[in-house]
Short mmCIF file of C-alpha atoms in Angstrom, two decimals:
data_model
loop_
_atom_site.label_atom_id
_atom_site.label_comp_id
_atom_site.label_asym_id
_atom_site.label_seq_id
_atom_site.Cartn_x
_atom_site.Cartn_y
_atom_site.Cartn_z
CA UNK I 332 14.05 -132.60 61.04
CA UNK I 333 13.32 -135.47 59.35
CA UNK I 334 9.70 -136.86 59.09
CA UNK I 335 10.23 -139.83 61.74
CA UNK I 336 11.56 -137.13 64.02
CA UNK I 337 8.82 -135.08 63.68
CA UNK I 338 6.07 -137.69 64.59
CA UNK I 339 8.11 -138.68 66.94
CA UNK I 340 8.05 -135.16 68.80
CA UNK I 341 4.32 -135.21 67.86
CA UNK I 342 3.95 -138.36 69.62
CA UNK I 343 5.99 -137.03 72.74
CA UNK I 344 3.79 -133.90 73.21
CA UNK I 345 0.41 -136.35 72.89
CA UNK I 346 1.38 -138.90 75.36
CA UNK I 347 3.66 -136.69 77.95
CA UNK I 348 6.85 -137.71 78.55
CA UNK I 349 5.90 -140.45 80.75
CA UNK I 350 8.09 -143.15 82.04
CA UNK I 351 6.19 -145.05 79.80
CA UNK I 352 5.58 -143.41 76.88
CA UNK I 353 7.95 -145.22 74.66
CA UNK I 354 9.33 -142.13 72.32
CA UNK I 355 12.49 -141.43 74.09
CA UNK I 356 12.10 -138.01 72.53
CA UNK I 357 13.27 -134.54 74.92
CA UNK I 358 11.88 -131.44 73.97
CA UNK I 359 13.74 -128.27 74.54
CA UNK I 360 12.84 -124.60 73.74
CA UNK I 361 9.35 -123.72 72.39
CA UNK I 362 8.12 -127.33 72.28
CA UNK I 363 9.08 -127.73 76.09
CA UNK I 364 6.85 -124.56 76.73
CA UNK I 365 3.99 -126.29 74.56
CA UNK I 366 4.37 -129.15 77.10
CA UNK I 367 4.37 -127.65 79.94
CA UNK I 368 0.85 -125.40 79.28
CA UNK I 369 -0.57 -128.96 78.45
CA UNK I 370 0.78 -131.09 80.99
CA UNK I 371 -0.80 -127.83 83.19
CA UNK I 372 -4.20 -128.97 82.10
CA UNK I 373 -3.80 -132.56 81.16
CA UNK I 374 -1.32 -133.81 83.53
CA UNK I 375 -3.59 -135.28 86.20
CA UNK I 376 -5.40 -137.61 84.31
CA UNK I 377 -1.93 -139.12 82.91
CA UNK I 378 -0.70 -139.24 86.06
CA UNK I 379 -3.90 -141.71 86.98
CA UNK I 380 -3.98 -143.82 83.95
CA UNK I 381 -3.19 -147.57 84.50
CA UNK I 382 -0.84 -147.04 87.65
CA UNK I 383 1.65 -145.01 85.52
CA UNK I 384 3.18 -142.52 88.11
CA UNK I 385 4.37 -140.35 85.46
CA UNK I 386 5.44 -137.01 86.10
CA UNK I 387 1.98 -134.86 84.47
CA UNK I 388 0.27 -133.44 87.53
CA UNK I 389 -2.04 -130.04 87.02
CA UNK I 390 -0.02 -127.10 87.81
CA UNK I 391 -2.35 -124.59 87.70
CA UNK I 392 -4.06 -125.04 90.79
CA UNK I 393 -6.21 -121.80 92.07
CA UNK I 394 -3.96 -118.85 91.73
CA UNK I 395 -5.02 -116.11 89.59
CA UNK I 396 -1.43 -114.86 88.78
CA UNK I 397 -0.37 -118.76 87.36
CA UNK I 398 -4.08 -119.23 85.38
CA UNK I 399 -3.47 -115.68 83.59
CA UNK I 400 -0.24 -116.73 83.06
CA UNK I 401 -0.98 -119.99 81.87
CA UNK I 402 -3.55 -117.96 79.42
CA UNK I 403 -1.20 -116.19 77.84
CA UNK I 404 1.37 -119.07 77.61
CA UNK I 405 -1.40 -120.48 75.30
CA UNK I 406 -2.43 -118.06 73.07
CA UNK I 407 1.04 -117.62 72.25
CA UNK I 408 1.50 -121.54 71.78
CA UNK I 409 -2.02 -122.58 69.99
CA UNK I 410 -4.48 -121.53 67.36
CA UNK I 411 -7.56 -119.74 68.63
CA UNK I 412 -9.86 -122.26 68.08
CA UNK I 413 -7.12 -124.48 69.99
CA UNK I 414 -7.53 -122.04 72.99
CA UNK I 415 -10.73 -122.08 73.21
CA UNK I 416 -11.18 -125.70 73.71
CA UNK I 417 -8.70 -125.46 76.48
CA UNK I 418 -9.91 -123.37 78.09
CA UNK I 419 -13.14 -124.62 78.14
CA UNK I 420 -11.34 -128.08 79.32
CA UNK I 421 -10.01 -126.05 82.17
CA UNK I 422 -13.39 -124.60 83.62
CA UNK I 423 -14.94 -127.79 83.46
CA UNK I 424 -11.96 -130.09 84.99
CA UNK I 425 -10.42 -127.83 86.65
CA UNK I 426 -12.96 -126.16 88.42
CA UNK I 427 -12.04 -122.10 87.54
CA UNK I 428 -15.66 -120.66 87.38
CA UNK I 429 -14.64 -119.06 90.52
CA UNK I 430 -12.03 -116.96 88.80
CA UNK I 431 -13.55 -115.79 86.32
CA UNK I 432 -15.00 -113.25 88.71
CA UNK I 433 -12.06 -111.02 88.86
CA UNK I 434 -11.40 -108.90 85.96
CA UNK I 435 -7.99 -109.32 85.28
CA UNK I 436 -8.87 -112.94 84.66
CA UNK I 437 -11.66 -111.95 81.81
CA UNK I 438 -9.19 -109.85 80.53
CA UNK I 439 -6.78 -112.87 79.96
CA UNK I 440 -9.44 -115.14 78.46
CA UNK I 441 -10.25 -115.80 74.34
CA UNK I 442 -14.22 -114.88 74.21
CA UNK I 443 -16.59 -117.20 72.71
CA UNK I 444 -19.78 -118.23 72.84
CA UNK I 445 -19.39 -121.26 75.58
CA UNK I 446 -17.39 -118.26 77.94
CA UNK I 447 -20.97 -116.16 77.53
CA UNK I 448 -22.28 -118.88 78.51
CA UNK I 449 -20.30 -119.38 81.82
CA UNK I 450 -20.40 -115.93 82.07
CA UNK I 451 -24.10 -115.35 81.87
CA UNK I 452 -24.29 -118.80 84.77
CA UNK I 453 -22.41 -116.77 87.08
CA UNK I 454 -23.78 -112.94 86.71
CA UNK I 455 -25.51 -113.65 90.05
CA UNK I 456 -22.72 -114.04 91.69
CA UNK I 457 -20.42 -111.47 90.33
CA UNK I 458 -19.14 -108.48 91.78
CA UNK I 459 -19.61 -105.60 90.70
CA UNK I 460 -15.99 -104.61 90.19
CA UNK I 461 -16.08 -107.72 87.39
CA UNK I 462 -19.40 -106.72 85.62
CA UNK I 463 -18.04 -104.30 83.77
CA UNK I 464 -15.40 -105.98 82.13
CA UNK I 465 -17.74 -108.94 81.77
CA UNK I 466 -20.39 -107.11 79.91
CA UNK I 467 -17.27 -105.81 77.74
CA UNK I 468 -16.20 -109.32 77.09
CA UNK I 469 -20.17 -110.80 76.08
CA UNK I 470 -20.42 -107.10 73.91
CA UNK I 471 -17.64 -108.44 72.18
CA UNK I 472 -18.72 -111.80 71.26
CA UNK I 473 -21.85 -110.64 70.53
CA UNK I 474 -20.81 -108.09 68.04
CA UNK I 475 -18.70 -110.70 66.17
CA UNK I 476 -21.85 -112.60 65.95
CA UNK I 477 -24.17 -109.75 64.60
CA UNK I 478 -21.20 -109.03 61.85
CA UNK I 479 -21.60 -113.01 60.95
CA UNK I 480 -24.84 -113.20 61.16
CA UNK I 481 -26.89 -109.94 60.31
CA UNK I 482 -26.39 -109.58 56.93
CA UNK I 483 -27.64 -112.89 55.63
CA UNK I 484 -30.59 -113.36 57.57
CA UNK I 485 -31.40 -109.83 57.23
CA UNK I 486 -31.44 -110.61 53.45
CA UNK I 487 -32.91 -114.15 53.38
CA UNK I 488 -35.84 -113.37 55.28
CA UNK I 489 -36.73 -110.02 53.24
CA UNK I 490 -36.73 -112.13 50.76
CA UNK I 491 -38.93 -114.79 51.78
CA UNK I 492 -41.72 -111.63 53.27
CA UNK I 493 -41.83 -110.36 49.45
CA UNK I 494 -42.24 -113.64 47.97
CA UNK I 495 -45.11 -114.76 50.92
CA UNK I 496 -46.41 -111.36 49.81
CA UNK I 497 -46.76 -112.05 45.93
CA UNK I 498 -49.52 -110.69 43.88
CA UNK I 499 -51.45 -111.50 40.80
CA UNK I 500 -52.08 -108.29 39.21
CA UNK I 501 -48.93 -106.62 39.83
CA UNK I 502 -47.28 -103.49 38.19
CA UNK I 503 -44.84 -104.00 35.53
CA UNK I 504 -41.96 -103.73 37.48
CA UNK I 505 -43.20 -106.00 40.31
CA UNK I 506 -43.31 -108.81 38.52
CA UNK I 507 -41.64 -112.44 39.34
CA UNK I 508 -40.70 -112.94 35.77
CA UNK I 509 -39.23 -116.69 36.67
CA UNK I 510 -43.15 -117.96 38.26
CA UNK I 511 -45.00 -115.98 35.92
CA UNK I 512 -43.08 -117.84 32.70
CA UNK I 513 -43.51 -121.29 34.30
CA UNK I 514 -46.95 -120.98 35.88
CA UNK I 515 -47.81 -120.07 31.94
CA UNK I 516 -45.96 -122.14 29.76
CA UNK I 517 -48.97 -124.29 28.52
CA UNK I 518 -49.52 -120.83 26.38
CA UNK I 519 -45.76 -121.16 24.62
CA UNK I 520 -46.62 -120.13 20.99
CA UNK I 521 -43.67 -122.57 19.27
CA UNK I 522 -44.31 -120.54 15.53
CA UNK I 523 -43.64 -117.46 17.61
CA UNK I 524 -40.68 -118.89 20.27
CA UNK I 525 -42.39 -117.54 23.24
CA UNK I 526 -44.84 -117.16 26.02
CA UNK I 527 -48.25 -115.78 26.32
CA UNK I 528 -49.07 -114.82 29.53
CA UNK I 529 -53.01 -115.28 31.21
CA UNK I 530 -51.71 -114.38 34.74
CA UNK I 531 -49.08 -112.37 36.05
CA UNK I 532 -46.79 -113.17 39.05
CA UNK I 533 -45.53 -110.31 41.14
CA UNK I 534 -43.69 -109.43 44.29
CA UNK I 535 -46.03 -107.26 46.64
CA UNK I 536 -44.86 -103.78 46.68
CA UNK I 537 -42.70 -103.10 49.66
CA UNK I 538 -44.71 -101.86 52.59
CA UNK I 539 -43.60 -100.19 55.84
CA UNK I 540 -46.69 -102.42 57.80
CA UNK I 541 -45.99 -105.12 59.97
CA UNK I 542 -46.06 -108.58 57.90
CA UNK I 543 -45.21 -111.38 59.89
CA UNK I 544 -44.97 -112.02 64.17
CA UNK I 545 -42.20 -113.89 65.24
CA UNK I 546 -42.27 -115.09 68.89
CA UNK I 547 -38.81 -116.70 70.38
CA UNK I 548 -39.73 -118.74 73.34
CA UNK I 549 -35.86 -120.26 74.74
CA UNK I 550 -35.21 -122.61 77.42
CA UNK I 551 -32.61 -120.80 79.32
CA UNK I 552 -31.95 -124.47 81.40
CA UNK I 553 -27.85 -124.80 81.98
CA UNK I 554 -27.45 -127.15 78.95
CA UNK I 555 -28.92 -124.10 76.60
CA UNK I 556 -26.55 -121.73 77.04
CA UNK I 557 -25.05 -121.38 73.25
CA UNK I 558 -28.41 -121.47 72.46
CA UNK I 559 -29.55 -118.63 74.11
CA UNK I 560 -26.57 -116.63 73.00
CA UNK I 561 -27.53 -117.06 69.62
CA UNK I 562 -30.99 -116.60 69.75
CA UNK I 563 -30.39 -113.79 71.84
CA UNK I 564 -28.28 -112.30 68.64
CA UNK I 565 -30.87 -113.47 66.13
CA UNK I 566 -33.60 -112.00 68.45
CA UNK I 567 -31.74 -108.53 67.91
CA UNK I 568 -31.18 -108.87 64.48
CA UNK I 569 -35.37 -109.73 63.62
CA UNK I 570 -36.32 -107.16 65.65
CA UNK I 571 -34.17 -104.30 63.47
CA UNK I 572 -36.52 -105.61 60.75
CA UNK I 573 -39.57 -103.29 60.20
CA UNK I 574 -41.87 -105.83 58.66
CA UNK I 575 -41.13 -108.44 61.63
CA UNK I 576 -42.79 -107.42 65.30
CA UNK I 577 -40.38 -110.15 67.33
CA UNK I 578 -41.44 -111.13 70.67
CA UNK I 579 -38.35 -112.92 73.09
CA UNK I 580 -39.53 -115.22 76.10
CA UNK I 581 -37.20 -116.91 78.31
CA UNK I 582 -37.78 -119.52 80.86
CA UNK I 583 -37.31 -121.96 83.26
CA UNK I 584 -39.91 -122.79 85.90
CA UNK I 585 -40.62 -118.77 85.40
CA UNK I 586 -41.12 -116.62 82.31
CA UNK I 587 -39.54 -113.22 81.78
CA UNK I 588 -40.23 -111.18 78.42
CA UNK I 589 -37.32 -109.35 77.31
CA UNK I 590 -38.76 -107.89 74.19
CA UNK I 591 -38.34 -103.91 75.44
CA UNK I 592 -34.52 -105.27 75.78
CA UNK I 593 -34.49 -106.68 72.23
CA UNK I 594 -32.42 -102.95 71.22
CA UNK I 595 -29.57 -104.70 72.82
CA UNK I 596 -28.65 -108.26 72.86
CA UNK I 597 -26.49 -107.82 75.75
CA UNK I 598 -29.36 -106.53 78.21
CA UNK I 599 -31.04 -109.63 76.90
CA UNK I 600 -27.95 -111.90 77.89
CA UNK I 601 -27.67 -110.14 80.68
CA UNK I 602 -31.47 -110.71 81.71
CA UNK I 603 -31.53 -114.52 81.67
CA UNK I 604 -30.53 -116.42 84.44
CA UNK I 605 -29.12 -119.95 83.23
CA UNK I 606 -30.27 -122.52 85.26
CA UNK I 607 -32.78 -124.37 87.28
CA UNK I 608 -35.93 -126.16 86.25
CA UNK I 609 -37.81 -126.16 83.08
CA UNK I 610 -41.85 -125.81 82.75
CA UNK I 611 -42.25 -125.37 78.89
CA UNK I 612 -45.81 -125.66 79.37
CA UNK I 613 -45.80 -122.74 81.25
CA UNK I 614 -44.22 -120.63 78.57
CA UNK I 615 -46.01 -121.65 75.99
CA UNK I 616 -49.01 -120.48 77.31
CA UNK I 617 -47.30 -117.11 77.85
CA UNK I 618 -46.65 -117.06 73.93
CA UNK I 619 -50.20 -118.17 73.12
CA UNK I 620 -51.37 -115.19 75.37
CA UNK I 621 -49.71 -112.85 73.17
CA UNK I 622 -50.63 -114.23 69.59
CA UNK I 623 -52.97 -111.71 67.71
CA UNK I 624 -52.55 -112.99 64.21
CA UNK I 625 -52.23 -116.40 64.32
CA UNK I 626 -51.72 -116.86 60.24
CA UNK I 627 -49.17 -114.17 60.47
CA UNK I 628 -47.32 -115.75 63.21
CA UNK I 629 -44.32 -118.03 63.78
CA UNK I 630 -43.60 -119.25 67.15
CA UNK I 631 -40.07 -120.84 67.69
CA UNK I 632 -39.18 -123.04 70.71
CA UNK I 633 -35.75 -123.34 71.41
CA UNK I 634 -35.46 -126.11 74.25
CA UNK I 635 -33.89 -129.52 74.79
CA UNK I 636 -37.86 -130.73 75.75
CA UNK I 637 -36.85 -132.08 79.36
CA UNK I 638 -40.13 -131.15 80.32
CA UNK I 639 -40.92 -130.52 83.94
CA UNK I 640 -44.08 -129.20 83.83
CA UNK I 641 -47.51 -130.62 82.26
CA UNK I 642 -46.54 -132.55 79.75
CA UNK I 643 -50.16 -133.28 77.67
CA UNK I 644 -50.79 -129.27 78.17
CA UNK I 645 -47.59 -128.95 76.34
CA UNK I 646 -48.75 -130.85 73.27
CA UNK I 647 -52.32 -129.43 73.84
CA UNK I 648 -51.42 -125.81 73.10
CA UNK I 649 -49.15 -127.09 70.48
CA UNK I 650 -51.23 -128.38 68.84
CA UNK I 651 -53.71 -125.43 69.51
CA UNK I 652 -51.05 -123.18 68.18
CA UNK I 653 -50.97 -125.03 64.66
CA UNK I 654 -54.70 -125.48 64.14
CA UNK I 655 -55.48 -121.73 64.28
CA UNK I 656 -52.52 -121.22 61.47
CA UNK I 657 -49.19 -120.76 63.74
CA UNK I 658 -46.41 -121.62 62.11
CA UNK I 659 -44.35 -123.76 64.52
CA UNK I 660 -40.86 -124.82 65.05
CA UNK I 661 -38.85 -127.14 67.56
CA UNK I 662 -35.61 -126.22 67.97
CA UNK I 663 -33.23 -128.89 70.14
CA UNK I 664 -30.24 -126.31 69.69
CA UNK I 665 -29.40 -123.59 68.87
CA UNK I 666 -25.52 -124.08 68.32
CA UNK I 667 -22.60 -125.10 66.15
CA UNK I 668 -22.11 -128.10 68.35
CA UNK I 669 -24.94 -130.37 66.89
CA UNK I 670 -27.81 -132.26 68.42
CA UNK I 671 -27.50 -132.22 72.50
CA UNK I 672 -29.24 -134.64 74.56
CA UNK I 673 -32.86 -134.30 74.45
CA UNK I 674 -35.95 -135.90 75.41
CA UNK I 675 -36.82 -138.09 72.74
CA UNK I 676 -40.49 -139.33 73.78
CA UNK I 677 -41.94 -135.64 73.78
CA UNK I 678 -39.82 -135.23 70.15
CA UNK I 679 -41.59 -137.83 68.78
CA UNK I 680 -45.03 -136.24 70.01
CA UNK I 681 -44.32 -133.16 68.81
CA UNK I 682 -43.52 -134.97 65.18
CA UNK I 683 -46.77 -136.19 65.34
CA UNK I 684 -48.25 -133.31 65.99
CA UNK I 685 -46.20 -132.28 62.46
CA UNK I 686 -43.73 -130.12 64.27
CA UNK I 687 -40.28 -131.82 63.86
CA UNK I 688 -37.76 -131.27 66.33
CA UNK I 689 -34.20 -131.21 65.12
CA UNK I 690 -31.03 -129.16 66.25
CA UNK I 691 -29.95 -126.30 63.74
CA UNK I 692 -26.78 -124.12 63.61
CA UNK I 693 -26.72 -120.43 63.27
CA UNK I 694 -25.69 -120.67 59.36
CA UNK I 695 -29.19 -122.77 58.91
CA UNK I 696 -31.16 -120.61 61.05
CA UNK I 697 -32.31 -117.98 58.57
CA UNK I 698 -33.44 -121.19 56.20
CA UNK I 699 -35.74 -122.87 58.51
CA UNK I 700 -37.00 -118.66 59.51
CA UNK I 701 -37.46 -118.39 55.68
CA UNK I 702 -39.05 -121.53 55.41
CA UNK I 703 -41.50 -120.92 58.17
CA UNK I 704 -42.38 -117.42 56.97
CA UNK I 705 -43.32 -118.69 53.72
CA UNK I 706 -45.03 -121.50 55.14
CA UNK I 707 -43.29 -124.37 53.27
CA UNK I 708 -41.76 -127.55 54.58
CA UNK I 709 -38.38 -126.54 57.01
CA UNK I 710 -34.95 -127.79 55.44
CA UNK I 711 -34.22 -130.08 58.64
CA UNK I 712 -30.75 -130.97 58.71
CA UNK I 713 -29.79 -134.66 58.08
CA UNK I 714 -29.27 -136.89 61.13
#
């Protein structure tokens, strides 16, 4: 095929084989089967555009047997990360929620996190002949997260306890050879090419006790939901740590503590209820309840800061939080998908109050922990 042929083709599978399209391109075989699962999805809206009357109209309508079908016709078609994005298209515009109570549906779909998400919005409603297979489908995703995710932040945030731990008269093998040379190097003898040291640098000697408390407080609103799946995994993954003691609130209008569930981040998915109103007030008073140590304590809100509760409480116990020595941190999102709409008055107030709020993906999220834990400023992402 030559390469006008080929964007040509490309061009006939983008625009649809209208009337109008202007390619004068058939497709036969595979790529006729390509166009088809799209025109499936897509074909309504090119129908509508600009008085076409094409020939796209949705065909999968509300049968389970054609969706299921339709699902497999595009993970044989499409890339993964392809399939996901249709199928997210065809919950939203086509209205499928409702089918995604029946397991034979759930068995069809390619998990992520956004399908948790619709998942975890409809566990109210599900039967209980679907739970089952939906609780396999969020262990899943959630395992492929804790495989991604465990090992680095396991390791970054060991590392910054040790170094928030250093020492001054440490044992010979606990020293921090690298801040021991530069915090000395006014005492370089140059006739002798090297450095006396007045004060040794070391690592605190590992210790079994409890170092840090780290309380997640997460807006479980319906715009939050890829950010309580993570946090949900990161939750799990702090809580295997034995120098962290990790606390994990959820909320709307209501607070529910899932820490004795923090063993399992499915129970914890499972727990929340996604939707409704959001009082952040509220929780935040919950969290400042259970703060014992508050040098020793990092408190992490996780919320788009549409608040519908007291708003100057809000900033009140914020700013509480940080004058007895909690450090704090203002998530907007917790998710690969950037920053989300957000309320950008109380942002600003909560800058003020030296608690930036920026969005953060799960590859920066042991960072900003680190950061926190050592009590240096947080590596917020550039806008």
């Amino acid at each position: 095929m030559s390469h006008d042929d080929e964007r040509m083709r490309r061009w006939r599978l983008v625009l649809g084989g209208e009337s109008a399209d202007g390619t004068g391109c058939a497709l036969a075989g595979t790529d006729a089967a390509m166009d088809g699962a799209l025109t499936a999805l897509y074909g309504n809206e090119g129908a509508r555009n600009a008085g076409r009357g094409g020939n796209r109209s949705a065909g999968l309508g509300a049968s389970a047997p054609s969706v299921a079908r339709w699902l497999g016709d595009i993970r044989t078609y499409f890339p993964s990360s392809v399939v996901q994005v249709m199928q997210r298209d065809a919950i939203d515009r086509l209205g499928l929620s409702a089918l995604l109570l029946e397991p034979e549906m759930l068995e069809a779909v390619e998990a992520d996190v956004h399908l948790v998400g619709t998942l975890l919005s409809l566990n109210k409603a599900m039967p209980e002949t679907t739970k089952e297979t939906a609780r396999a489908v969020v262990r899943k995703v959630v395992d492929d997260l804790e495989k991604r995710l465990a090992t680095r932040t396991r390791s970054t945030l060991t590392g910054a306890l040790d170094r928030s731990a250093r020492i001054n008269r440490p044992r010979h093998r606990d020293i921090d050879w690298d801040r021991t040379i530069r915090a000395n190097l006014k005492n370089y003898l140059p006739e002798f090419s090297t450095v006396v040291p007045e004060r040794l640098i070391g690592y605190g000697r590992a210790s079994q006790s409890v170092k840090k408390d780290v309380v997640l407080c997460i807006d479980q609103s319906g715009s939050m939901a890829a950010s309580v799946v993570y946090a949900s995994v990161f939750g799990a993954v702090l809580a295997s740590m034995r120098s962290i003691a990790t606390r994990l609130v959820v909320f709307d209008t209501a607070v529910v503590d899932l820490t004795d569930q923090l063993d399992d981040p499915v129970d914890v998915l499972f727990g929340t209820q996604l939707g409704g109103g959001t009082d952040i007030n509220r929780a935040l008073a919950y969290c400042q309840s259970q703060i014992t140590r508050p040098a020793d304590t990092v408190v992490v809100l996780i919320s788009d800061l549409y608040e519908g509760g007291i708003r100057d409480e809000m900033l009140k116990r914020v700013a509480a939080m940080k004058a007895s020595g909690v450090q704090f941190v203002a998530l907007l999102a917790l998710s690969d998908e950037g920053t989300p709409a957000y309320d950008r008055e109380h942002a600003a107030a909560l800058a003020a109050l030296g608690a930036p709020a920026f969005a953060c993906t799960p590859d920066l999220f042991p960072e900003v922990m680190a950061a926190a834990i050592e009590k240096r400023p947080l590596p917020i992402p550039d806008k």
